[in-house]
C-alpha angles and dihedrals in degrees: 000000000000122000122239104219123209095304085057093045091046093046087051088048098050095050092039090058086038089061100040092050091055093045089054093054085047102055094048101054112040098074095075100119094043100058101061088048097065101032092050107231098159092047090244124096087219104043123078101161109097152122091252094047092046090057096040088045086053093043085050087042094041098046092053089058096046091051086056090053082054094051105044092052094049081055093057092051110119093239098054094043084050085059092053141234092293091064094045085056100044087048078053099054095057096046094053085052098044080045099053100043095052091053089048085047088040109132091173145010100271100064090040085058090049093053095046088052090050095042077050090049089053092043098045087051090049088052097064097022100054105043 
């Protein structure tokens, strides 16, 4: 079989790191109508349609997106560019994972909100980084 040279491995690359920044969007924020469910924003264990759920929702979806500010930012200083991509994504990965473990241990929303700022941090890194 024939090999795919560099323009074959980048393009893999690029659709590889598309699909996993969608998915990532994705993932935090389809759980919206779960969460104030269980933790019980609305004082019901049914409802999940209130004033309070709809602040604390924005606060979940908000703090995603300015993590990834953050993020993004942090990707685009001079000392981590010098280290290269492979360390942003490796600085990524973990974030996604720290991220990920305080929002499954989460006992309130702040700590959910930590975890989703931290799961933005890694995703904003992955978007520069990857592509």
């Amino acid at each position: 079989p024939p090999r795919c040279g560099l323009a074959g491995a980048v393009t893999s690359v690029a659709l590889i790191s598309s699909f996993l920044f969608g998915y990532s969007i994705c993932v935090l924020d389809t759980c919206g109508e779960l969460i104030p469910v269980v933790f019980e924003w609305c004082n019901s264990s049914w409802r999940y349609d209130c004033l309070a759920s709809r602040i604390c929702q924005s606060l979940m979806n908000g703090s995603v997106y300015l993590g990834a500010a953050l993020g993004a930012l942090a990707a685009g200083r001079p000392e981590l560019v010098a280290r290269g991509a492979r360390l942003q994504l490796c600085i990524s990965d973990v974030l996604f994972v720290l991220g990920a473990l305080c929002c499954c241990f989460a006992q309130g929303l702040q700590c959910l909100l930590l975890g989703r700022l931290v799961s933005g941090v890694g995703l904003g890194i992955s978007a520069i980084a990857a592509p």
